PDB file of C-alpha atoms in Angstrom:
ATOM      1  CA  UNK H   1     -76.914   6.725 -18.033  1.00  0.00           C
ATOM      2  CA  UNK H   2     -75.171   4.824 -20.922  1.00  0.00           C
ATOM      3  CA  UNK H   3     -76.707   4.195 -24.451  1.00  0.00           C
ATOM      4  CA  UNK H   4     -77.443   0.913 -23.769  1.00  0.00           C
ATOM      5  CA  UNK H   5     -79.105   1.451 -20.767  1.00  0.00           C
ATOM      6  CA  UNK H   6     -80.964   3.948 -21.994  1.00  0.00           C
ATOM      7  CA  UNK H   7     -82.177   1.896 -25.532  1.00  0.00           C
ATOM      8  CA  UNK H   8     -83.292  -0.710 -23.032  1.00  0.00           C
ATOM      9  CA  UNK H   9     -85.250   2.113 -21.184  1.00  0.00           C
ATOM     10  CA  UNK H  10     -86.737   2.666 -24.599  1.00  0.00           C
ATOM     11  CA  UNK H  11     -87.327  -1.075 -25.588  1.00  0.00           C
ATOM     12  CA  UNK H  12     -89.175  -1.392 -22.249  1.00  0.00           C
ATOM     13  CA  UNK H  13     -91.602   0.838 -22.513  1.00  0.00           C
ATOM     14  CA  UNK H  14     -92.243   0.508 -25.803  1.00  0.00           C
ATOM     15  CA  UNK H  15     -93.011  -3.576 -25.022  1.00  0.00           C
ATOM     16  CA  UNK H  16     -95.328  -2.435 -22.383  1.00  0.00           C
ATOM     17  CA  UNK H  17     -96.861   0.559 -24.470  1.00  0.00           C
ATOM     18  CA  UNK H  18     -97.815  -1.682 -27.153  1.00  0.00           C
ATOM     19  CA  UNK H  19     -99.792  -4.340 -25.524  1.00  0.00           C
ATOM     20  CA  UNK H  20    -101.174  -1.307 -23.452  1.00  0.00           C
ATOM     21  CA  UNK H  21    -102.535   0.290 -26.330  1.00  0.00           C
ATOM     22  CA  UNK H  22    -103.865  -2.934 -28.491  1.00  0.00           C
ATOM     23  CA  UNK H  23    -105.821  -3.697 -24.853  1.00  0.00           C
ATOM     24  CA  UNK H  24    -107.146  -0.526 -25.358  1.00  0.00           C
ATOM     25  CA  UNK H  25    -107.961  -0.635 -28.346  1.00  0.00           C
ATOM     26  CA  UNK H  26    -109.967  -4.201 -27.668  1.00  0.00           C
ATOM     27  CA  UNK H  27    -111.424  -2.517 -24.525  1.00  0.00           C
ATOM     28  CA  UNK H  28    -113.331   0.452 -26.499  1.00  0.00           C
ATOM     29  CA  UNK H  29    -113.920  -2.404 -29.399  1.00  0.00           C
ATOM     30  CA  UNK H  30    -115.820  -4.424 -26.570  1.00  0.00           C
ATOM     31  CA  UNK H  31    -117.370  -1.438 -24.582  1.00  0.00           C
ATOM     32  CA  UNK H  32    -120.051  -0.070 -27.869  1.00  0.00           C
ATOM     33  CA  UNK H  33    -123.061  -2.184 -28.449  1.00  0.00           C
ATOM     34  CA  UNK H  34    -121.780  -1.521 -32.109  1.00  0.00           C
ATOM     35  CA  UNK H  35    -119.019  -3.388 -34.186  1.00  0.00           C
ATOM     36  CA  UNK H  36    -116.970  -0.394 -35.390  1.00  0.00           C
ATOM     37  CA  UNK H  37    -114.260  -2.588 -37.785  1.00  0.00           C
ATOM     38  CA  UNK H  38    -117.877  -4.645 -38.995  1.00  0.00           C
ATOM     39  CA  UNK H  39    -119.100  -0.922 -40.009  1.00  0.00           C
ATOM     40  CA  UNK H  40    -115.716   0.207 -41.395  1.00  0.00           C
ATOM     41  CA  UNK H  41    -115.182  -2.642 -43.482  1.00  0.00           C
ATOM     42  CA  UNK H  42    -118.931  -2.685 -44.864  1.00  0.00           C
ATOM     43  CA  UNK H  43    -117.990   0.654 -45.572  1.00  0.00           C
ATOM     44  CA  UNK H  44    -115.001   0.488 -47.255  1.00  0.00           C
ATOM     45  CA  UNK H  45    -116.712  -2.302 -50.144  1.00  0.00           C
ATOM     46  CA  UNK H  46    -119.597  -1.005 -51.095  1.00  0.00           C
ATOM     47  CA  UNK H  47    -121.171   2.075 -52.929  1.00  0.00           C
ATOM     48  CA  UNK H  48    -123.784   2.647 -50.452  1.00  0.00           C
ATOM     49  CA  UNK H  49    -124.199   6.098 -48.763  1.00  0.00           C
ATOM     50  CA  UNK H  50    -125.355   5.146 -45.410  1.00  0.00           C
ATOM     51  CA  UNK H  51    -122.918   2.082 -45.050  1.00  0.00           C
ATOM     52  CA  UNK H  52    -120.028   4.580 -46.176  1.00  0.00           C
ATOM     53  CA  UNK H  53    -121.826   7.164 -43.097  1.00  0.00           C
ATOM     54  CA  UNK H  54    -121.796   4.583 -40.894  1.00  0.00           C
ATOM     55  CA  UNK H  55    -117.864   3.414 -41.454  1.00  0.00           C
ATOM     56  CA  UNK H  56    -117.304   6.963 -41.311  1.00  0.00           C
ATOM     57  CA  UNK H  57    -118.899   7.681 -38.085  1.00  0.00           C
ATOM     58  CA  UNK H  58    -117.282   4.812 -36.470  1.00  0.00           C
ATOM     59  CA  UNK H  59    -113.581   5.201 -37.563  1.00  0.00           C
ATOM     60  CA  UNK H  60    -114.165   8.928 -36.239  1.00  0.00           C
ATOM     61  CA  UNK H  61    -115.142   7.589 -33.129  1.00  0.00           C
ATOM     62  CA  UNK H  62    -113.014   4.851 -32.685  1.00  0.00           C
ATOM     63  CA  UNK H  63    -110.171   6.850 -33.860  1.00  0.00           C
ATOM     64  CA  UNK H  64    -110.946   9.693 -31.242  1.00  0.00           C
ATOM     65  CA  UNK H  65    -111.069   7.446 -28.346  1.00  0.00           C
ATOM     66  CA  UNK H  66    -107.479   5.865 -29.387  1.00  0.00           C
ATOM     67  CA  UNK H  67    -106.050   9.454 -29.876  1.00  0.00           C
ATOM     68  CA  UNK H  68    -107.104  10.166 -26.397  1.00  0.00           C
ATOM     69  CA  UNK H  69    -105.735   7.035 -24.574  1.00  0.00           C
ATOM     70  CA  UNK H  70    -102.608   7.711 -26.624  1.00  0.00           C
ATOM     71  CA  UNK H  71    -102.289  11.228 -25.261  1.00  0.00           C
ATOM     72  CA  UNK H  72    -102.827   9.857 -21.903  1.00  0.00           C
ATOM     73  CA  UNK H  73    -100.399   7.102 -21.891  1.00  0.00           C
ATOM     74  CA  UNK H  74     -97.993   9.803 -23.723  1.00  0.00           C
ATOM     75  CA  UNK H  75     -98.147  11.864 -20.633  1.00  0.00           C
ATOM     76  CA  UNK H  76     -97.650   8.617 -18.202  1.00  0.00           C
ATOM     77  CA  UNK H  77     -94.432   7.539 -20.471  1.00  0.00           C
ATOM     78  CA  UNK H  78     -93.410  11.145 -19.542  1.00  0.00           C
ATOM     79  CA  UNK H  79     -94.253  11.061 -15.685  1.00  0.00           C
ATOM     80  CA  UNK H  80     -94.093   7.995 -15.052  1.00  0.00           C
ATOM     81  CA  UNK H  81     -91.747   6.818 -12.123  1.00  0.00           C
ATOM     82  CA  UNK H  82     -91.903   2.728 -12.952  1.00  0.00           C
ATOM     83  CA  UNK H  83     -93.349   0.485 -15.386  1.00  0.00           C
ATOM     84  CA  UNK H  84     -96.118  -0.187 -13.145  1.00  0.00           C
ATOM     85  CA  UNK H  85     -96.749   3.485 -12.756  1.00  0.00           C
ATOM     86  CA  UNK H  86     -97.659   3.650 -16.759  1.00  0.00           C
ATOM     87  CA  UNK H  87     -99.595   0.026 -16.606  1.00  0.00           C
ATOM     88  CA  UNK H  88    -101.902   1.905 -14.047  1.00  0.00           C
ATOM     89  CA  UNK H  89    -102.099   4.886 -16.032  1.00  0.00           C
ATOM     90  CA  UNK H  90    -102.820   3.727 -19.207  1.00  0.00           C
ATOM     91  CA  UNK H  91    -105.580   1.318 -17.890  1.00  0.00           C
ATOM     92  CA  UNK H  92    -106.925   4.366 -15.640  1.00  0.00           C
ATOM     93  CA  UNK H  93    -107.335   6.144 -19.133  1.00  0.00           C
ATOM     94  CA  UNK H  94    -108.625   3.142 -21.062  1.00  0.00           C
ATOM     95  CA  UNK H  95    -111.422   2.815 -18.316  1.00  0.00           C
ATOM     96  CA  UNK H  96    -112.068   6.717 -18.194  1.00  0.00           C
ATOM     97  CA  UNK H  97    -112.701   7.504 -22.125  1.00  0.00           C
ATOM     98  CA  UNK H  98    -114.988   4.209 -21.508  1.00  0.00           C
ATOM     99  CA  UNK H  99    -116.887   6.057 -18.684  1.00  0.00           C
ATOM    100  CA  UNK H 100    -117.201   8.883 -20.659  1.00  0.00           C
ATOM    101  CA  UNK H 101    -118.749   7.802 -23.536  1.00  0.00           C
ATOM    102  CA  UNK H 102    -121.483   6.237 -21.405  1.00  0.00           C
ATOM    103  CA  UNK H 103    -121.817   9.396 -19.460  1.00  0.00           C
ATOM    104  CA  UNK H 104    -121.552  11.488 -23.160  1.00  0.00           C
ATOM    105  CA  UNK H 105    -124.383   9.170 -24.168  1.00  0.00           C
ATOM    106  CA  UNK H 106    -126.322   9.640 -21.507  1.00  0.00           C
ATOM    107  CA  UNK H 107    -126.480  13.191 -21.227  1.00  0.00           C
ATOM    108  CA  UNK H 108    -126.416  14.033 -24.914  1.00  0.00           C
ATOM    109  CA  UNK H 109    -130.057  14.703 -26.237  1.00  0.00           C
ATOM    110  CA  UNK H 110    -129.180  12.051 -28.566  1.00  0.00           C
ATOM    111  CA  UNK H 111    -128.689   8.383 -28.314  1.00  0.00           C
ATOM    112  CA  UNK H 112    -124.604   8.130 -29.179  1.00  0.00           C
ATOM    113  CA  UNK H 113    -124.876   4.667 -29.930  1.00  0.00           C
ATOM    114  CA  UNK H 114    -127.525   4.366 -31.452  1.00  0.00           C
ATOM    115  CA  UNK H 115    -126.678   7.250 -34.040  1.00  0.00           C
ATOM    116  CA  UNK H 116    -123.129   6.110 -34.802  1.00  0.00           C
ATOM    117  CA  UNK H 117    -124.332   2.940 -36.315  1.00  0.00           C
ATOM    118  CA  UNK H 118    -127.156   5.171 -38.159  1.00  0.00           C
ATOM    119  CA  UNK H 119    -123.983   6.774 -39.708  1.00  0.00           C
ATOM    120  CA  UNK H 120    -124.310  10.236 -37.981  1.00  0.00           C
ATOM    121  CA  UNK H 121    -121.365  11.626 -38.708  1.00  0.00           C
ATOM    122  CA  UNK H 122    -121.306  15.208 -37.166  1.00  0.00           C
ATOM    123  CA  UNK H 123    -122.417  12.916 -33.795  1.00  0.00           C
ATOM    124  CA  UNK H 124    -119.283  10.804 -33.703  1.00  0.00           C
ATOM    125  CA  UNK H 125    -117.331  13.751 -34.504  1.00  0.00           C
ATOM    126  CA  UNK H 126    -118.363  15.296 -31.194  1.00  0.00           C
ATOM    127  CA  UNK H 127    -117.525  11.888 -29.443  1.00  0.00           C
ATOM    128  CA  UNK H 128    -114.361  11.587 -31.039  1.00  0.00           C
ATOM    129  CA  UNK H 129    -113.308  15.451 -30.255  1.00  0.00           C
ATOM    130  CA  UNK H 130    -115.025  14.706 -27.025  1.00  0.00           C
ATOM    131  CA  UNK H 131    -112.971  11.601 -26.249  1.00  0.00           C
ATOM    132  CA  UNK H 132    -109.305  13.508 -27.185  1.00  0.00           C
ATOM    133  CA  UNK H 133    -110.398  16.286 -24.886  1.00  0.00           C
ATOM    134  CA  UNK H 134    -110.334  13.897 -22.139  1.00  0.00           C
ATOM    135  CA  UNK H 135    -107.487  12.393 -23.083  1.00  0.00           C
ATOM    136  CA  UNK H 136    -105.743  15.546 -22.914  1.00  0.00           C
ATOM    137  CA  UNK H 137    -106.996  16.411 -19.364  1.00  0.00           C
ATOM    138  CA  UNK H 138    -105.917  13.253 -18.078  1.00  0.00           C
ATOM    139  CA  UNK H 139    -102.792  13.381 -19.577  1.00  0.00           C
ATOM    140  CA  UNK H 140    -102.408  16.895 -18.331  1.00  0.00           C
ATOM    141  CA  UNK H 141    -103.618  15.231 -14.534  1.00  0.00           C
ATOM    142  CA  UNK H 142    -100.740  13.079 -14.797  1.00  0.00           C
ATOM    143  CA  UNK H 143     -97.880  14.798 -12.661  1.00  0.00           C
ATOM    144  CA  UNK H 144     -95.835  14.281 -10.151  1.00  0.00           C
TER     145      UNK H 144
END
């Protein structure tokens, strides 16, 4: 393969990966009953502790679930055989870490979104851990 072809390879992917991941990103942002950038950026201007817990506990979370579609749409760049192949990929993973945060919140002994916006840190730590582990076993499922 020439350069060129291959920097058009690149610049492909990379136009589809984009939009892939901002979809995702609007996906998780319209999937919590709670406004994560509302409790970042209440967070960010003020001196209150629980408004600081809060922003804190959703930027873990929302961060966590974005490291894990980015690991899985990693792995679908890598395997991928077509375009199409990492379009269905990356919206396979963007509707999985969806499914299991709903399924984390239902069988944690706590209510995940309702603690989040409570500013429980240590709770949206486990999501967000939770949420790359995924990520990684999807991206790890991805193989041809």
């Amino acid at each position: 393969m020439s350069q060129l072809a291959l920097f058009q390879n690149f610049a492909l992917y990379l136009a589809v990966t984009i939009p892939l991941v901002i979809v995702g990103f609007i996906a998780f942002l319209w999937a919590t009953p709670y406004k994560e950038v509302e409790l970042i950026r209440q967070g960010a201007n003020t001196d209150d502790p629980a408004k600081k817990n809060a922003a804190a506990a959703a930027a873990h979370d929302l961060s966590g679930k974005m490291l894990g579609l980015m690991l899985v749409v990693a792995s679908a760049i890598f395997h991928s055989v077509s375009v199409v192949d990492l379009l269905i990929w990356g919206s396979v993973g963007i509707v999985f870490q969806i499914i299991m945060f709903y399924l984390f919140n239902l069988l944690a002994p706590f209510s995940v979104v309702k603690e989040i916006p409570k500013g429980n840190v240590p709770v949206a730590i486990f999501a967000s851990r939770l949420s790359v582990g995924v990520g990684l076993v999807m991206a790890a499922l991805i193989s041809y």
